[in-house]
Structure formats: structure tokens, C-alpha cells
Tab-separated table of C-alpha atoms in Angstrom:
chain	number	residue	atom	x	y	z
A	1	MET	CA	20.711	-20.410	20.960
A	2	SER	CA	17.426	-18.849	22.114
A	3	GLU	CA	14.202	-19.717	20.324
A	4	LEU	CA	13.825	-16.092	19.180
A	5	THR	CA	17.368	-16.019	17.753
A	6	LYS	CA	16.736	-19.317	15.973
A	7	ARG	CA	13.513	-18.006	14.453
A	8	THR	CA	15.214	-14.777	13.362
A	9	ASN	CA	18.060	-16.681	11.702
A	10	GLU	CA	15.576	-18.880	9.866
A	11	ASP	CA	13.561	-15.904	8.617
A	12	GLY	CA	14.418	-15.727	4.926
A	13	VAL	CA	12.212	-12.663	4.325
A	14	GLY	CA	13.836	-10.625	7.094
A	15	SER	CA	17.267	-11.629	5.838
A	16	MET	CA	16.386	-10.703	2.269
A	17	LEU	CA	15.086	-7.301	3.337
A	18	GLN	CA	18.206	-6.637	5.367
A	19	LYS	CA	20.518	-7.594	2.501
A	20	THR	CA	18.547	-5.400	0.095
A	21	ILE	CA	18.814	-2.436	2.453
A	22	LEU	CA	22.556	-2.966	2.837
A	23	GLY	CA	22.938	-3.204	-0.932
A	24	LEU	CA	21.089	0.086	-1.403
A	25	MET	CA	23.219	1.856	1.195
A	26	GLU	CA	26.438	0.487	-0.300
A	27	GLY	CA	25.297	1.779	-3.679
A	28	VAL	CA	24.656	5.225	-2.209
A	29	ALA	CA	28.085	5.237	-0.572
A	30	GLY	CA	29.708	4.280	-3.868
A	31	LEU	CA	27.905	7.042	-5.759
A	32	ALA	CA	28.733	9.591	-3.069
A	33	ALA	CA	32.412	8.694	-3.365
A	34	SER	CA	32.469	9.180	-7.152
A	35	ASP	CA	33.623	12.392	-8.799
A	36	ARG	CA	31.390	15.467	-8.933
A	37	LYS	CA	30.181	14.941	-12.497
A	38	GLU	CA	29.081	11.369	-11.785
A	39	ARG	CA	27.376	12.464	-8.545
A	40	ILE	CA	25.335	15.053	-10.415
A	41	LEU	CA	24.272	12.491	-13.019
A	42	ALA	CA	23.449	9.959	-10.297
A	43	ALA	CA	21.643	12.356	-7.936
A	44	GLY	CA	18.235	10.885	-8.766
A	45	ARG	CA	19.434	7.354	-8.080
A	46	ILE	CA	20.929	8.438	-4.750
A	47	VAL	CA	17.635	9.989	-3.626
A	48	GLN	CA	15.646	6.963	-4.798
A	49	SER	CA	17.989	4.580	-2.970
A	50	LEU	CA	17.714	6.584	0.234
A	51	VAL	CA	13.908	6.662	0.025
A	52	SER	CA	13.732	2.944	-0.819
A	53	GLY	CA	16.099	2.107	2.036
A	54	LYS	CA	13.972	4.060	4.501
A	55	LEU	CA	10.754	2.377	3.370
A	56	LEU	CA	12.338	-1.079	3.405
A	57	SER	CA	13.577	-0.476	6.939
A	58	GLN	CA	10.006	0.313	7.983
A	59	LEU	CA	8.813	-2.908	6.374
A	60	GLN	CA	11.554	-4.998	8.002
A	61	ASN	CA	10.862	-3.518	11.451
A	62	GLU	CA	7.152	-4.221	11.139
A	63	TRP	CA	7.759	-7.731	9.788
A	64	ASP	CA	10.106	-8.494	12.709
A	65	ARG	CA	7.606	-7.232	15.288
A	66	LEU	CA	4.800	-9.303	13.777
A	67	ARG	CA	6.956	-12.421	13.894
A	68	ASN	CA	8.046	-11.710	17.460
A	69	GLU	CA	4.382	-11.336	18.434
A	70	GLY	CA	3.617	-14.657	16.744
A	71	ARG	CA	1.247	-13.080	14.233
A	72	ILE	CA	3.288	-14.312	11.257
A	73	LYS	CA	3.845	-18.055	11.334
A	74	ASP	CA	7.455	-19.234	11.047
A	75	ASP	CA	6.850	-21.080	7.778
A	76	TYR	CA	4.942	-18.303	6.001
A	77	GLY	CA	8.101	-16.886	4.437
A	78	GLN	CA	8.499	-20.120	2.486
A	79	THR	CA	5.132	-19.851	0.731
A	80	SER	CA	4.735	-18.856	-2.895
A	81	GLN	CA	2.232	-16.186	-1.805
A	82	CYS	CA	4.878	-14.522	0.344
A	83	MET	CA	7.494	-14.600	-2.417
A	84	ASP	CA	5.045	-13.245	-4.997
A	85	CYS	CA	3.994	-10.381	-2.726
A	86	LEU	CA	7.559	-9.589	-1.743
A	87	GLN	CA	8.526	-9.471	-5.405
A	88	GLU	CA	5.756	-6.914	-6.021
A	89	MET	CA	7.029	-4.805	-3.115
A	90	LEU	CA	10.630	-4.849	-4.345
A	91	ALA	CA	9.526	-4.083	-7.913
A	92	PHE	CA	7.648	-1.052	-6.598
A	93	LEU	CA	10.692	0.219	-4.720
A	94	ASP	CA	12.882	-0.358	-7.755
A	95	GLY	CA	10.547	1.685	-9.972
A	96	GLU	CA	10.355	5.409	-10.455
A	97	CYS	CA	9.562	7.686	-7.513
A	98	PRO	CA	8.431	5.276	-4.769
A	99	ASP	CA	6.313	7.298	-2.340
A	100	GLU	CA	5.089	6.678	1.190
A	101	LYS	CA	1.363	6.806	0.359
A	102	ARG	CA	1.503	3.939	-2.128
A	103	PHE	CA	4.092	2.104	-0.045
A	104	ASP	CA	1.790	2.109	2.979
A	105	VAL	CA	-1.007	0.525	0.931
A	106	LEU	CA	1.308	-2.165	-0.478
A	107	LYS	CA	2.765	-2.829	2.969
A	108	ARG	CA	-0.701	-3.269	4.446
A	109	ILE	CA	-1.666	-5.784	1.766
A	110	PHE	CA	1.607	-7.700	2.133
A	111	LEU	CA	1.561	-7.856	5.931
A	112	GLY	CA	-2.202	-8.389	6.029
A	113	ALA	CA	-1.686	-11.477	3.891
A	114	ALA	CA	1.267	-12.567	6.033
A	115	THR	CA	-0.819	-12.519	9.221
A	116	GLU	CA	-3.385	-14.733	7.433
A	117	THR	CA	-6.394	-12.912	8.882
A	118	ALA	CA	-7.906	-11.359	5.748
A	119	SER	CA	-7.035	-14.339	3.525
A	120	ASP	CA	-5.249	-17.680	3.639
A	121	ARG	CA	-1.833	-18.463	2.178
A	122	ALA	CA	-3.367	-20.275	-0.800
A	123	SER	CA	-5.164	-17.162	-2.031
A	124	VAL	CA	-3.905	-15.411	-5.170
A	125	LEU	CA	-5.698	-12.176	-4.273
A	126	PRO	CA	-2.962	-10.467	-2.178
A	127	GLN	CA	-0.466	-10.562	-5.060
A	128	GLN	CA	-3.153	-9.400	-7.496
A	129	TYR	CA	-4.132	-6.565	-5.149
A	130	MET	CA	-0.500	-5.514	-4.807
A	131	ARG	CA	0.070	-5.532	-8.561
A	132	LEU	CA	-3.080	-3.470	-9.049
A	133	CYS	CA	-2.093	-0.914	-6.404
A	134	ARG	CA	1.460	-0.764	-7.754
A	135	SER	CA	-0.027	0.456	-11.040
A	136	LEU	CA	-1.809	3.360	-9.296
A	137	ASN	CA	-0.257	6.760	-8.689
A	138	SER	CA	-0.507	8.448	-5.292
A	139	GLY	CA	-3.402	10.673	-6.418
A	140	GLU	CA	-5.414	7.652	-7.550
A	141	VAL	CA	-4.750	5.995	-4.194
A	142	ARG	CA	-6.025	9.096	-2.400
A	143	VAL	CA	-9.220	9.195	-4.465
A	144	LEU	CA	-9.789	5.455	-3.969
A	145	LEU	CA	-9.375	5.595	-0.188
A	146	ALA	CA	-11.437	8.785	0.080
A	147	THR	CA	-14.265	7.100	-1.845
A	148	TYR	CA	-14.105	4.150	0.549
A	149	ALA	CA	-14.196	6.468	3.575
A	150	ILE	CA	-17.393	8.055	2.236
A	151	ALA	CA	-18.864	4.661	1.353
A	152	LYS	CA	-18.345	3.477	4.935
A	153	ARG	CA	-20.441	6.390	6.089
A	154	GLY	CA	-23.221	5.172	3.753
A	155	GLY	CA	-26.890	5.717	4.333
A	156	THR	CA	-26.468	9.491	4.149
A	157	GLU	CA	-28.066	11.894	1.704
A	158	VAL	CA	-24.814	12.072	-0.227
A	159	CYS	CA	-25.228	8.496	-1.402
A	160	ARG	CA	-28.490	9.261	-3.149
A	161	MET	CA	-27.261	12.005	-5.432
A	162	SER	CA	-26.369	11.510	-9.087
A	163	SER	CA	-24.405	14.707	-9.716
A	164	LEU	CA	-20.831	14.120	-10.860
A	165	SER	CA	-19.785	17.621	-9.821
A	166	LYS	CA	-21.053	17.049	-6.271
A	167	TRP	CA	-19.252	13.689	-6.065
A	168	VAL	CA	-16.023	15.361	-7.224
A	169	GLU	CA	-16.446	18.184	-4.697
A	170	ILE	CA	-16.863	15.728	-1.809
A	171	ILE	CA	-13.910	13.578	-2.882
A	172	ALA	CA	-11.698	16.659	-3.317
A	173	THR	CA	-12.365	17.586	0.312
A	174	GLU	CA	-12.101	14.050	1.728
A	175	SER	CA	-8.886	13.229	-0.130
A	176	GLY	CA	-7.126	16.501	0.583
A	177	LEU	CA	-6.624	17.112	-3.143
A	178	ARG	CA	-8.812	20.270	-2.894
A	179	TYR	CA	-9.210	20.820	-6.635
A	180	ALA	CA	-11.913	19.219	-8.745
A	181	GLU	CA	-9.471	19.092	-11.654
A	182	LEU	CA	-7.118	16.857	-9.681
A	183	VAL	CA	-9.922	14.471	-8.731
A	184	LEU	CA	-11.063	14.274	-12.363
A	185	THR	CA	-7.471	13.612	-13.450
A	186	HIS	CA	-7.287	10.558	-11.187
A	187	GLU	CA	-10.877	9.352	-11.609
A	188	ARG	CA	-10.284	7.961	-15.097
A	189	GLY	CA	-7.417	5.688	-14.024
A	190	LEU	CA	-9.595	4.128	-11.332
A	191	ILE	CA	-12.428	3.570	-13.825
A	192	GLU	CA	-10.035	1.930	-16.288
A	193	ARG	CA	-8.841	-0.442	-13.567
A	194	HIS	CA	-12.462	-1.309	-12.679
A	195	LEU	CA	-12.187	0.123	-9.166
A	196	LEU	CA	-14.743	2.893	-9.788
A	197	ALA	CA	-18.001	2.586	-11.725
A	198	ASP	CA	-18.066	4.579	-14.965
A	199	ARG	CA	-20.274	7.595	-15.549
A	200	LEU	CA	-23.863	7.005	-16.666
A	201	TYR	CA	-24.508	9.350	-19.584
A	202	ARG	CA	-22.782	10.081	-22.857
A	203	ASP	CA	-22.095	13.651	-21.829
A	204	GLY	CA	-20.382	12.347	-18.664
A	205	SER	CA	-22.688	14.291	-16.365
A	206	GLY	CA	-24.229	11.563	-14.228
A	207	ILE	CA	-23.106	8.863	-11.809
A	208	ASN	CA	-24.738	6.161	-9.751
A	209	PRO	CA	-23.294	6.502	-6.234
A	210	SER	CA	-25.257	3.632	-4.700
A	211	PRO	CA	-24.545	1.529	-2.839
A	212	ASP	CA	-20.826	2.225	-2.284
A	213	PHE	CA	-20.263	5.738	-3.618
A	214	ARG	CA	-19.171	4.395	-7.051
A	215	LEU	CA	-16.798	1.700	-5.760
A	216	THR	CA	-17.073	-1.525	-7.735
A	217	GLY	CA	-17.062	-4.884	-5.966
A	218	LEU	CA	-13.345	-5.168	-6.693
A	219	GLY	CA	-12.669	-1.658	-5.397
A	220	LEU	CA	-14.655	-2.296	-2.225
A	221	ASP	CA	-12.972	-5.631	-1.475
A	222	LEU	CA	-9.522	-4.159	-2.115
A	223	CYS	CA	-10.143	-1.293	0.322
A	224	ARG	CA	-11.506	-3.693	2.921
A	225	PHE	CA	-8.414	-5.867	2.581
A	226	ILE	CA	-6.174	-2.833	3.087
A	227	GLU	CA	-8.181	-1.764	6.136
A	228	THR	CA	-8.201	-5.210	7.738
A	229	TYR	CA	-4.496	-5.164	8.566
A	230	ASP	CA	-3.815	-4.245	12.189
A	231	PRO	CA	-0.252	-2.926	12.727
A	232	PRO	CA	1.829	-4.544	15.485
A	233	ASN	CA	2.711	-2.921	18.779
A	234	ALA	CA	4.854	0.159	18.183
A	235	THR	CA	7.228	-0.941	20.960
A	236	PRO	CA	7.957	-4.645	21.466
A	237	ALA	CA	6.661	-5.765	24.847
A	238	PRO	CA	9.297	-6.750	27.451
A	239	ALA	CA	9.415	-10.341	28.593
A	240	GLY	CA	6.422	-11.066	30.790
A	241	GLY	CA	4.921	-7.638	30.088
A	242	SER	CA	2.774	-5.937	27.486
A	243	ALA	CA	2.882	-2.849	25.319
A	244	ASP	CA	0.071	-0.558	24.277
A	245	ALA	CA	-1.112	-1.250	20.733
A	246	ASP	CA	-0.233	1.281	18.085
A	247	THR	CA	-3.560	2.638	16.892
A	248	GLY	CA	-2.112	4.694	14.075
A	249	THR	CA	-2.533	3.790	10.403
């Protein structure tokens, strides 16, 4: 038995992901084989299972590549941190309407923790970050990451303004949401989760954008953790060779 085969067989996380994917696909096949009335009633579950299966396959492929590259240690899958984070991921996929935007954030936290570059395996923060992000909707994630993108470009005139309407206008453009009303809809959820600083005045007209464009310390550290993760090579390198790194996010 080759060393790689041995490591793959011992990988409890990879095995668990594979079994979960197979279970989802078997469930879809069973629903598809049911009578028309049951298929109509179960249409939402079929779509959710297909989406969850696709996202889990992405996670398994990336996990396998990281292990093959030696960036995830063989014993990491046995840690309580790994199991806690994996449980958060599976709970997300088992919930309503899992979407790729939120999944990508959760995946980055999970695999960033697994590579043990942004934190060590004793840290409780990765699981807490995942639980926090799991509670966000995709619009809130967009506003959060757009705010971080602006904050990273700090030192500009935009960081010295105190106009809420201007802040909303900039975030609407950066996030792709376009409409101020959508940004305002998602702003409150981020404030309630202590990721964005609250407004300054009773009439809600003012903000303090400094120093991180309204990100709290928690919000800033969370975004940095998400950003720290470096995806593995898109194509596994052949024996004795190398592959170009995937620079996409």
C-alpha cells in the first residue's frame, strides 16, 4: 500500500464527506423514483440536496488536495477543532437555502484552520467564526466583505467622512448590491452581531468610519482570517513536478 493510499484511507474527514455526498445522492435518486405527487412535494429537498452535494464535493476536493500537498497534517482530522468546524459546515448545508457565497466563507475558515496558518488547533476561534458566519445571510456577507475591502484601502478621503448616506453609496457599489435600500437592510444584522459599529446619533444620520470603515475589532479579525486562507493548487502536481498555484478566490 502506497503512503498516499494509506493516508487517504486514514482520513476520517474525507471519508465522512464522501459518505455524506453519497447519502445525499441516494436520497435524490429515491425521491426522483417516487410518484409524481411525492416528487412535487419533495422538489425543494431535491434541489437542496443537489446544491449541498455540489458544495460538499468542492470541499472534499480541496481538502484532499491540501492533504496531498502536506498542508493539512495527518492527525488534524482527529482534533476537536476539526470536528467542531465540520459540524458547523454540515449544519449549514443541512439548513435552508445553502448558497455558494456563504459556503465559500465557511470553507475558507474551515480549511484556513485546518492548515494551521491563521491559528493553531487549540484555538476556539475558527468554530466561533463559522457559527457567526453561518448566522449571516448572503447580503450581510457581501456588505461585510465590501466594508473590509474598503478598509484595506484605508488612508483615503473616504475614511474621514461621517455621512451614513455616503458610506451606504460606497458599499452598494463595492458589494454589487447597487441599491442603498439593500445595504441598509443588511447593515442592521451586522451591527447586531457586533461586526459593524453602530451609528452615532439618535436620528441615525452619522457614523464613525475610522479607522476601519466601521468594522469592529471582531469584524476586522474575522475578515482577516477569511482572507488568510490560500487555496491549494487547482491541479495536483505530477510526481517530481509542480503545478501553477490557483490565484482565484
